[in-house]
PDB file of C-alpha atoms in Angstrom:
ATOM      1  CA  LEU A 787      13.318 -22.777  12.799  1.00 88.00           C
ATOM      2  CA  PHE A 788      16.934 -22.410  13.021  1.00 90.00           C
ATOM      3  CA  PRO A 789      17.751 -20.964  16.240  1.00 87.00           C
ATOM      4  CA  GLU A 790      21.518 -21.981  15.938  1.00 89.00           C
ATOM      5  CA  LEU A 791      22.049 -19.418  13.352  1.00 88.00           C
ATOM      6  CA  GLU A 792      21.408 -16.779  16.060  1.00 84.00           C
ATOM      7  CA  TRP A 793      23.890 -18.398  18.390  1.00 82.00           C
ATOM      8  CA  ASN A 794      26.378 -18.776  15.886  1.00 78.00           C
ATOM      9  CA  LYS A 795      26.522 -14.874  14.871  1.00 78.00           C
ATOM     10  CA  PRO A 796      30.149 -13.969  14.786  1.00 76.00           C
ATOM     11  CA  GLU A 797      31.144 -12.319  18.201  1.00 70.00           C
ATOM     12  CA  ARG A 798      34.172 -10.674  16.798  1.00 67.00           C
ATOM     13  CA  ARG A 799      33.313  -7.943  14.376  1.00 63.00           C
ATOM     14  CA  ASP A 800      36.466  -8.336  12.408  1.00 63.00           C
ATOM     15  CA  GLN A 801      34.945 -11.901  11.483  1.00 69.00           C
ATOM     16  CA  ALA A 802      31.699 -10.616  10.712  1.00 73.00           C
ATOM     17  CA  GLY A 803      31.885  -9.946   6.943  1.00 89.00           C
ATOM     18  CA  ARG A 804      31.991  -7.237   4.488  1.00 94.00           C
ATOM     19  CA  LEU A 805      28.856  -5.773   3.003  1.00 97.00           C
ATOM     20  CA  LEU A 806      28.759  -3.128  -0.067  1.00 97.00           C
ATOM     21  CA  VAL A 807      25.447  -1.283  -0.256  1.00 98.00           C
ATOM     22  CA  ILE A 808      24.701   0.059  -3.719  1.00 98.00           C
ATOM     23  CA  GLY A 809      22.205   2.657  -4.201  1.00 96.00           C
ATOM     24  CA  GLY A 810      20.981   6.218  -4.022  1.00 95.00           C
ATOM     25  CA  SER A 811      21.104   9.329  -6.354  1.00 95.00           C
ATOM     26  CA  SER A 812      20.862  13.037  -6.110  1.00 93.00           C
ATOM     27  CA  HIS A 813      17.071  12.825  -5.698  1.00 92.00           C
ATOM     28  CA  ALA A 814      16.911   9.985  -2.978  1.00 92.00           C
ATOM     29  CA  LEU A 815      19.143   8.467  -0.356  1.00 92.00           C
ATOM     30  CA  SER A 816      17.205   7.115   2.280  1.00 93.00           C
ATOM     31  CA  ALA A 817      17.419   3.410   1.122  1.00 95.00           C
ATOM     32  CA  PRO A 818      21.340   3.105   1.064  1.00 95.00           C
ATOM     33  CA  ALA A 819      21.680   5.151   4.298  1.00 93.00           C
ATOM     34  CA  ASN A 820      18.987   3.140   6.172  1.00 94.00           C
ATOM     35  CA  ALA A 821      20.496   0.003   4.836  1.00 96.00           C
ATOM     36  CA  TYR A 822      23.773   1.089   6.182  1.00 95.00           C
ATOM     37  CA  GLN A 823      22.421   1.752   9.730  1.00 94.00           C
ATOM     38  CA  GLN A 824      20.510  -1.351   9.901  1.00 95.00           C
ATOM     39  CA  SER A 825      23.111  -3.485   8.923  1.00 94.00           C
ATOM     40  CA  LYS A 826      25.561  -2.058  11.515  1.00 92.00           C
ATOM     41  CA  LYS A 827      23.044  -2.711  14.128  1.00 92.00           C
ATOM     42  CA  LEU A 828      22.633  -6.240  13.017  1.00 91.00           C
ATOM     43  CA  GLY A 829      26.254  -6.763  13.424  1.00 88.00           C
ATOM     44  CA  ILE A 830      28.111  -6.708   9.983  1.00 89.00           C
ATOM     45  CA  ASP A 831      31.574  -5.773  10.740  1.00 81.00           C
ATOM     46  CA  ASP A 832      32.560  -3.721   7.751  1.00 92.00           C
ATOM     47  CA  VAL A 833      29.855  -1.867   5.678  1.00 95.00           C
ATOM     48  CA  LYS A 834      30.304   0.724   3.015  1.00 95.00           C
ATOM     49  CA  VAL A 835      27.933   2.448   0.833  1.00 96.00           C
ATOM     50  CA  ALA A 836      28.634   3.080  -2.996  1.00 97.00           C
ATOM     51  CA  LEU A 837      26.871   6.188  -4.120  1.00 96.00           C
ATOM     52  CA  PRO A 838      27.043   8.448  -7.415  1.00 96.00           C
ATOM     53  CA  ASP A 839      29.456  11.382  -6.776  1.00 94.00           C
ATOM     54  CA  SER A 840      26.366  13.786  -7.285  1.00 93.00           C
ATOM     55  CA  THR A 841      25.497  13.007  -3.688  1.00 92.00           C
ATOM     56  CA  LYS A 842      28.670  14.015  -2.211  1.00 89.00           C
ATOM     57  CA  ARG A 843      27.295  17.403  -1.242  1.00 85.00           C
ATOM     58  CA  LEU A 844      24.209  15.614   0.412  1.00 83.00           C
ATOM     59  CA  ILE A 845      26.021  13.388   2.664  1.00 79.00           C
ATOM     60  CA  GLU A 846      27.681  14.184   5.988  1.00 69.00           C
ATOM     61  CA  LYS A 847      31.034  12.449   6.191  1.00 63.00           C
ATOM     62  CA  SER A 848      30.010  10.973   9.591  1.00 60.00           C
ATOM     63  CA  ALA A 849      26.720   9.584   8.526  1.00 72.00           C
ATOM     64  CA  VAL A 850      27.839   6.649   6.394  1.00 82.00           C
ATOM     65  CA  ASP A 851      31.231   5.240   5.143  1.00 90.00           C
ATOM     66  CA  ALA A 852      30.738   6.240   1.411  1.00 92.00           C
ATOM     67  CA  VAL A 853      32.773   5.688  -1.545  1.00 94.00           C
ATOM     68  CA  PHE A 854      31.692   7.678  -4.615  1.00 95.00           C
ATOM     69  CA  PHE A 855      31.400   6.835  -8.422  1.00 96.00           C
ATOM     70  CA  PRO A 856      30.638   8.779 -11.519  1.00 96.00           C
ATOM     71  CA  SER A 857      27.353  10.090 -11.857  1.00 96.00           C
ATOM     72  CA  THR A 858      25.226  11.127 -14.800  1.00 96.00           C
ATOM     73  CA  PRO A 859      24.069  14.741 -15.487  1.00 95.00           C
ATOM     74  CA  SER A 860      20.775  14.017 -13.781  1.00 94.00           C
ATOM     75  CA  GLY A 861      22.399  12.346 -10.593  1.00 95.00           C
ATOM     76  CA  GLU A 862      22.165   8.627 -10.897  1.00 96.00           C
ATOM     77  CA  PHE A 863      25.035   6.195 -11.141  1.00 96.00           C
ATOM     78  CA  SER A 864      26.761   6.495 -14.606  1.00 96.00           C
ATOM     79  CA  ARG A 865      28.045   3.668 -16.898  1.00 94.00           C
ATOM     80  CA  ASP A 866      31.367   5.430 -16.856  1.00 95.00           C
ATOM     81  CA  GLY A 867      32.001   4.006 -13.257  1.00 94.00           C
ATOM     82  CA  GLU A 868      31.345   0.446 -14.249  1.00 94.00           C
ATOM     83  CA  GLN A 869      34.725  -1.022 -14.127  1.00 95.00           C
ATOM     84  CA  GLU A 870      35.805   1.218 -11.113  1.00 95.00           C
ATOM     85  CA  LEU A 871      32.808  -0.295  -9.140  1.00 96.00           C
ATOM     86  CA  LEU A 872      33.447  -3.575 -10.132  1.00 95.00           C
ATOM     87  CA  ASP A 873      36.926  -3.531  -8.829  1.00 93.00           C
ATOM     88  CA  TYR A 874      35.830  -2.117  -5.668  1.00 94.00           C
ATOM     89  CA  ALA A 875      32.914  -4.624  -5.328  1.00 95.00           C
ATOM     90  CA  SER A 876      35.688  -7.506  -5.195  1.00 94.00           C
ATOM     91  CA  TRP A 877      36.348  -6.212  -1.700  1.00 94.00           C
ATOM     92  CA  ALA A 878      32.716  -7.348  -0.288  1.00 95.00           C
ATOM     93  CA  ASP A 879      31.261 -10.760   0.624  1.00 95.00           C
ATOM     94  CA  THR A 880      27.725  -9.350  -0.518  1.00 97.00           C
ATOM     95  CA  LEU A 881      26.404  -6.704  -2.516  1.00 98.00           C
ATOM     96  CA  LEU A 882      23.052  -5.140  -1.387  1.00 98.00           C
ATOM     97  CA  PHE A 883      21.270  -3.223  -4.271  1.00 98.00           C
ATOM     98  CA  ALA A 884      19.412  -1.124  -1.715  1.00 97.00           C
ATOM     99  CA  GLY A 885      17.185   1.110  -4.173  1.00 95.00           C
ATOM    100  CA  ASP A 886      16.639   4.623  -4.847  1.00 96.00           C
ATOM    101  CA  VAL A 887      18.590   4.268  -8.056  1.00 96.00           C
ATOM    102  CA  GLY A 888      16.292   6.021 -10.372  1.00 92.00           C
ATOM    103  CA  ARG A 889      15.363   4.868 -13.792  1.00 90.00           C
ATOM    104  CA  ASN A 890      18.366   6.244 -15.825  1.00 93.00           C
ATOM    105  CA  SER A 891      19.335   3.729 -18.588  1.00 95.00           C
ATOM    106  CA  GLN A 892      23.149   4.232 -17.763  1.00 95.00           C
ATOM    107  CA  THR A 893      22.338   2.969 -14.337  1.00 96.00           C
ATOM    108  CA  THR A 894      20.495  -0.005 -15.628  1.00 96.00           C
ATOM    109  CA  ILE A 895      23.438  -1.134 -17.637  1.00 95.00           C
ATOM    110  CA  LEU A 896      25.600  -0.653 -14.829  1.00 96.00           C
ATOM    111  CA  LEU A 897      23.506  -2.671 -12.548  1.00 96.00           C
ATOM    112  CA  GLU A 898      23.234  -5.440 -15.038  1.00 96.00           C
ATOM    113  CA  SER A 899      26.985  -5.636 -15.763  1.00 95.00           C
ATOM    114  CA  ILE A 900      27.742  -5.990 -11.797  1.00 96.00           C
ATOM    115  CA  VAL A 901      25.005  -8.832 -11.557  1.00 96.00           C
ATOM    116  CA  ARG A 902      26.846 -10.515 -14.533  1.00 95.00           C
ATOM    117  CA  SER A 903      30.332 -10.019 -13.346  1.00 95.00           C
ATOM    118  CA  PHE A 904      30.391 -10.244  -9.420  1.00 96.00           C
ATOM    119  CA  SER A 905      30.855 -13.747  -8.130  1.00 93.00           C
ATOM    120  CA  GLY A 906      29.653 -13.404  -4.460  1.00 94.00           C
ATOM    121  CA  GLN A 907      26.377 -13.086  -2.756  1.00 96.00           C
ATOM    122  CA  ILE A 908      23.880 -10.490  -4.202  1.00 98.00           C
ATOM    123  CA  VAL A 909      20.554  -9.201  -2.765  1.00 98.00           C
ATOM    124  CA  CYS A 910      18.633  -6.865  -4.656  1.00 98.00           C
ATOM    125  CA  THR A 911      15.353  -5.020  -3.662  1.00 98.00           C
ATOM    126  CA  LYS A 912      13.178  -1.994  -4.297  1.00 96.00           C
ATOM    127  CA  ASP A 913      13.401   0.002  -7.444  1.00 96.00           C
ATOM    128  CA  ALA A 914      16.935  -1.692  -8.260  1.00 97.00           C
ATOM    129  CA  VAL A 915      14.561  -4.768  -8.914  1.00 97.00           C
ATOM    130  CA  ASP A 916      12.403  -2.330 -11.255  1.00 97.00           C
ATOM    131  CA  SER A 917      15.660  -1.490 -13.239  1.00 96.00           C
ATOM    132  CA  LEU A 918      16.041  -5.134 -14.089  1.00 96.00           C
ATOM    133  CA  LEU A 919      12.529  -5.996 -14.876  1.00 96.00           C
ATOM    134  CA  LEU A 920      13.515  -6.347 -18.793  1.00 95.00           C
ATOM    135  CA  GLN A 921      16.168  -8.718 -18.131  1.00 94.00           C
ATOM    136  CA  PRO A 922      14.673 -11.096 -15.442  1.00 96.00           C
ATOM    137  CA  ASP A 923      17.078 -13.923 -16.522  1.00 96.00           C
ATOM    138  CA  ILE A 924      20.151 -12.315 -14.853  1.00 96.00           C
ATOM    139  CA  LEU A 925      18.565 -12.624 -11.645  1.00 97.00           C
ATOM    140  CA  PHE A 926      16.532 -15.880 -12.196  1.00 98.00           C
ATOM    141  CA  GLU A 927      19.414 -17.636 -13.500  1.00 97.00           C
ATOM    142  CA  ARG A 928      22.116 -16.536 -11.214  1.00 97.00           C
ATOM    143  CA  GLU A 929      23.174 -18.776  -8.292  1.00 96.00           C
ATOM    144  CA  SER A 930      23.806 -16.745  -4.851  1.00 96.00           C
ATOM    145  CA  THR A 931      21.307 -14.446  -5.609  1.00 98.00           C
ATOM    146  CA  THR A 932      18.195 -13.356  -3.637  1.00 98.00           C
ATOM    147  CA  ILE A 933      15.558 -10.952  -4.719  1.00 98.00           C
ATOM    148  CA  VAL A 934      13.423  -9.195  -1.984  1.00 98.00           C
ATOM    149  CA  VAL A 935      10.392  -8.100  -3.957  1.00 98.00           C
ATOM    150  CA  SER A 936       6.729  -7.101  -3.735  1.00 96.00           C
ATOM    151  CA  PHE A 937       4.023  -9.422  -5.158  1.00 96.00           C
ATOM    152  CA  GLY A 938       3.528  -7.212  -7.949  1.00 96.00           C
ATOM    153  CA  GLN A 939       7.383  -7.056  -8.956  1.00 97.00           C
ATOM    154  CA  LEU A 940       7.564 -10.909  -8.827  1.00 97.00           C
ATOM    155  CA  GLN A 941       4.518 -10.955 -10.972  1.00 96.00           C
ATOM    156  CA  LYS A 942       6.293  -8.553 -13.834  1.00 97.00           C
ATOM    157  CA  LEU A 943       9.302 -10.273 -13.314  1.00 97.00           C
ATOM    158  CA  LEU A 944       7.995 -13.857 -14.321  1.00 97.00           C
ATOM    159  CA  LYS A 945       5.733 -12.339 -16.994  1.00 96.00           C
ATOM    160  CA  ASN A 946       8.892 -11.015 -18.601  1.00 96.00           C
ATOM    161  CA  TYR A 947      10.631 -14.258 -17.935  1.00 96.00           C
ATOM    162  CA  SER A 948       7.788 -15.703 -20.026  1.00 93.00           C
ATOM    163  CA  TYR A 949       6.958 -18.126 -17.353  1.00 93.00           C
ATOM    164  CA  LEU A 950       3.924 -20.455 -18.469  1.00 89.00           C
ATOM    165  CA  TYR A 951       1.973 -19.973 -15.332  1.00 93.00           C
ATOM    166  CA  PRO A 952       0.573 -16.567 -14.217  1.00 92.00           C
ATOM    167  CA  LEU A 953       1.004 -15.374 -10.655  1.00 94.00           C
ATOM    168  CA  ASN A 954      -2.225 -13.980  -9.431  1.00 93.00           C
ATOM    169  CA  PHE A 955      -3.025 -11.891  -6.524  1.00 93.00           C
ATOM    170  CA  SER A 956      -6.084 -13.909  -5.781  1.00 94.00           C
ATOM    171  CA  MET A 957      -3.998 -16.958  -4.697  1.00 94.00           C
ATOM    172  CA  GLU A 958      -4.696 -18.519  -1.419  1.00 94.00           C
ATOM    173  CA  LEU A 959      -1.454 -19.045   0.845  1.00 94.00           C
ATOM    174  CA  ALA A 960      -1.646 -22.817   0.042  1.00 95.00           C
ATOM    175  CA  GLN A 961      -1.753 -22.372  -3.690  1.00 96.00           C
ATOM    176  CA  LEU A 962       1.091 -19.767  -3.588  1.00 96.00           C
ATOM    177  CA  VAL A 963       3.023 -22.092  -1.774  1.00 97.00           C
ATOM    178  CA  GLU A 964       2.821 -24.865  -4.362  1.00 97.00           C
ATOM    179  CA  TYR A 965       3.228 -22.515  -7.129  1.00 97.00           C
ATOM    180  CA  LEU A 966       6.639 -21.126  -5.606  1.00 97.00           C
ATOM    181  CA  HIS A 967       7.557 -24.726  -4.778  1.00 97.00           C
ATOM    182  CA  VAL A 968       7.418 -25.545  -8.507  1.00 97.00           C
ATOM    183  CA  LEU A 969       9.091 -22.138  -9.509  1.00 97.00           C
ATOM    184  CA  SER A 970      12.003 -22.109  -7.255  1.00 97.00           C
ATOM    185  CA  LYS A 971      13.091 -25.605  -8.472  1.00 97.00           C
ATOM    186  CA  LYS A 972      13.313 -24.132 -11.901  1.00 96.00           C
ATOM    187  CA  ILE A 973      15.101 -20.820 -11.304  1.00 97.00           C
ATOM    188  CA  LYS A 974      18.694 -20.557  -9.373  1.00 97.00           C
ATOM    189  CA  CYS A 975      18.008 -17.611  -7.300  1.00 97.00           C
ATOM    190  CA  SER A 976      16.078 -17.238  -4.076  1.00 98.00           C
ATOM    191  CA  VAL A 977      12.881 -15.360  -3.784  1.00 98.00           C
ATOM    192  CA  VAL A 978      11.444 -13.315  -0.607  1.00 98.00           C
ATOM    193  CA  THR A 979       8.074 -11.984  -1.095  1.00 97.00           C
ATOM    194  CA  LEU A 980       5.063 -10.787   1.265  1.00 94.00           C
ATOM    195  CA  HIS A 981       1.535 -11.811   0.397  1.00 93.00           C
ATOM    196  CA  ASN A 982      -1.562 -11.789   2.684  1.00 90.00           C
ATOM    197  CA  ASN A 983       0.429 -10.775   5.538  1.00 89.00           C
ATOM    198  CA  GLN A 984       2.752 -13.583   5.210  1.00 93.00           C
ATOM    199  CA  TYR A 985       6.710 -13.329   4.664  1.00 94.00           C
ATOM    200  CA  ILE A 986       7.347 -16.028   1.889  1.00 97.00           C
ATOM    201  CA  VAL A 987      10.549 -17.460   1.446  1.00 97.00           C
ATOM    202  CA  ALA A 988      11.325 -19.760  -1.538  1.00 98.00           C
ATOM    203  CA  HIS A 989      14.573 -21.638  -2.016  1.00 98.00           C
ATOM    204  CA  ASN A 990      15.262 -24.721  -4.395  1.00 97.00           C
ATOM    205  CA  GLY A 991      11.917 -26.307  -3.719  1.00 97.00           C
ATOM    206  CA  THR A 992      11.583 -25.344  -0.066  1.00 98.00           C
ATOM    207  CA  ILE A 993       9.088 -22.775   1.074  1.00 98.00           C
ATOM    208  CA  VAL A 994       9.135 -20.895   4.865  1.00 97.00           C
ATOM    209  CA  THR A 995       6.146 -18.687   5.573  1.00 96.00           C
ATOM    210  CA  THR A 996       6.053 -16.284   8.541  1.00 93.00           C
ATOM    211  CA  LYS A 997       3.087 -14.322   9.694  1.00 91.00           C
ATOM    212  CA  ILE A 998       3.850 -10.541   9.820  1.00 86.00           C
ATOM    213  CA  THR A 999       3.401  -8.662  13.179  1.00 77.00           C
ATOM    214  CA  SER A1000       2.220  -5.322  12.497  1.00 72.00           C
ATOM    215  CA  ASP A1001       0.748  -3.093   9.638  1.00 67.00           C
ATOM    216  CA  THR A1002       3.663  -0.824   9.969  1.00 61.00           C
ATOM    217  CA  GLU A1003       5.928  -3.549   9.238  1.00 66.00           C
ATOM    218  CA  SER A1004       4.213  -4.371   6.092  1.00 64.00           C
ATOM    219  CA  LYS A1005       4.902  -0.876   4.755  1.00 69.00           C
ATOM    220  CA  VAL A1006       8.493  -0.901   5.189  1.00 78.00           C
ATOM    221  CA  TRP A1007       9.465  -4.528   4.760  1.00 92.00           C
ATOM    222  CA  ARG A1008      11.389  -4.751   1.597  1.00 95.00           C
ATOM    223  CA  LEU A1009      14.418  -2.820   2.845  1.00 96.00           C
ATOM    224  CA  SER A1010      14.545  -4.071   6.323  1.00 95.00           C
ATOM    225  CA  THR A1011      14.187  -7.756   5.108  1.00 96.00           C
ATOM    226  CA  ALA A1012      16.784  -7.236   2.550  1.00 97.00           C
ATOM    227  CA  VAL A1013      19.309  -5.827   4.918  1.00 97.00           C
ATOM    228  CA  ALA A1014      18.706  -8.836   7.086  1.00 96.00           C
ATOM    229  CA  VAL A1015      19.103 -11.287   4.262  1.00 97.00           C
ATOM    230  CA  SER A1016      22.429  -9.579   3.545  1.00 97.00           C
ATOM    231  CA  CYS A1017      23.665 -10.115   6.901  1.00 95.00           C
ATOM    232  CA  TYR A1018      22.555 -13.733   7.675  1.00 95.00           C
ATOM    233  CA  GLN A1019      23.802 -14.915   4.109  1.00 95.00           C
ATOM    234  CA  THR A1020      27.266 -13.244   4.739  1.00 94.00           C
ATOM    235  CA  TRP A1021      27.518 -15.285   7.778  1.00 93.00           C
ATOM    236  CA  ASN A1022      25.999 -18.285   6.669  1.00 93.00           C
ATOM    237  CA  PRO A1023      26.932 -18.620   2.972  1.00 91.00           C
ATOM    238  CA  THR A1024      26.772 -22.586   2.811  1.00 93.00           C
ATOM    239  CA  LYS A1025      23.082 -22.204   4.498  1.00 94.00           C
ATOM    240  CA  PRO A1026      21.096 -20.436   2.113  1.00 94.00           C
ATOM    241  CA  LEU A1027      17.505 -21.615   3.226  1.00 96.00           C
ATOM    242  CA  GLU A1028      18.440 -21.408   6.923  1.00 96.00           C
ATOM    243  CA  ALA A1029      19.873 -17.902   6.266  1.00 95.00           C
ATOM    244  CA  LEU A1030      16.576 -16.758   4.780  1.00 96.00           C
ATOM    245  CA  ALA A1031      14.358 -18.155   6.988  1.00 94.00           C
ATOM    246  CA  GLN A1032      15.931 -16.579   9.864  1.00 93.00           C
ATOM    247  CA  ALA A1033      16.324 -13.155   8.496  1.00 92.00           C
TER     248      ALA A1033
END
């Protein structure tokens, strides 16, 4: 739909934006590590990964450009690092909550605070969304925000948001498009989900669908899509729908 976005990708890496990937714990690191590698391949100039300091011994210095913040005894992000991480986040154009954050209550409080305090673009996916399921308003009512979520995650978020109309797995594509058309006019964030082998983007009343091309893609789509969204929205902050569709 928007081929000019591909032609207009920054040619100079020093003009290609700054992305901070937030995620990981001492139990899982693949999401932030893969997000780092994928965003570098797509062309973001400056990518850093924020990790809990419990992961230092697990990270090879050459693998990712990592910065470390206080962790809980169980290895997730600690609330003690909240202000330090917020100060560091001001460096970035876009924050990507990539997942593998675990389910620690301190980590949830930390993520909530960052979402509320950061003023730039935020993209949230995988279990970082799960951490915020009980506070859906901080995602739904925040501008410059994109959630890349499974259909089940979106269903839970809307239930906790007390949205009047239930989201059903049995919906046909046309029904879902109409549902998201109405929903995306009421909320401020953008939504990317997958249903019946269709990528679905919802932004401010406009819906774009794209059929996926392989079963493999359907199994790993959330992180790769969230990375692409982070890159294209960084490059096109005034064209959110176009960026989402192209990603």
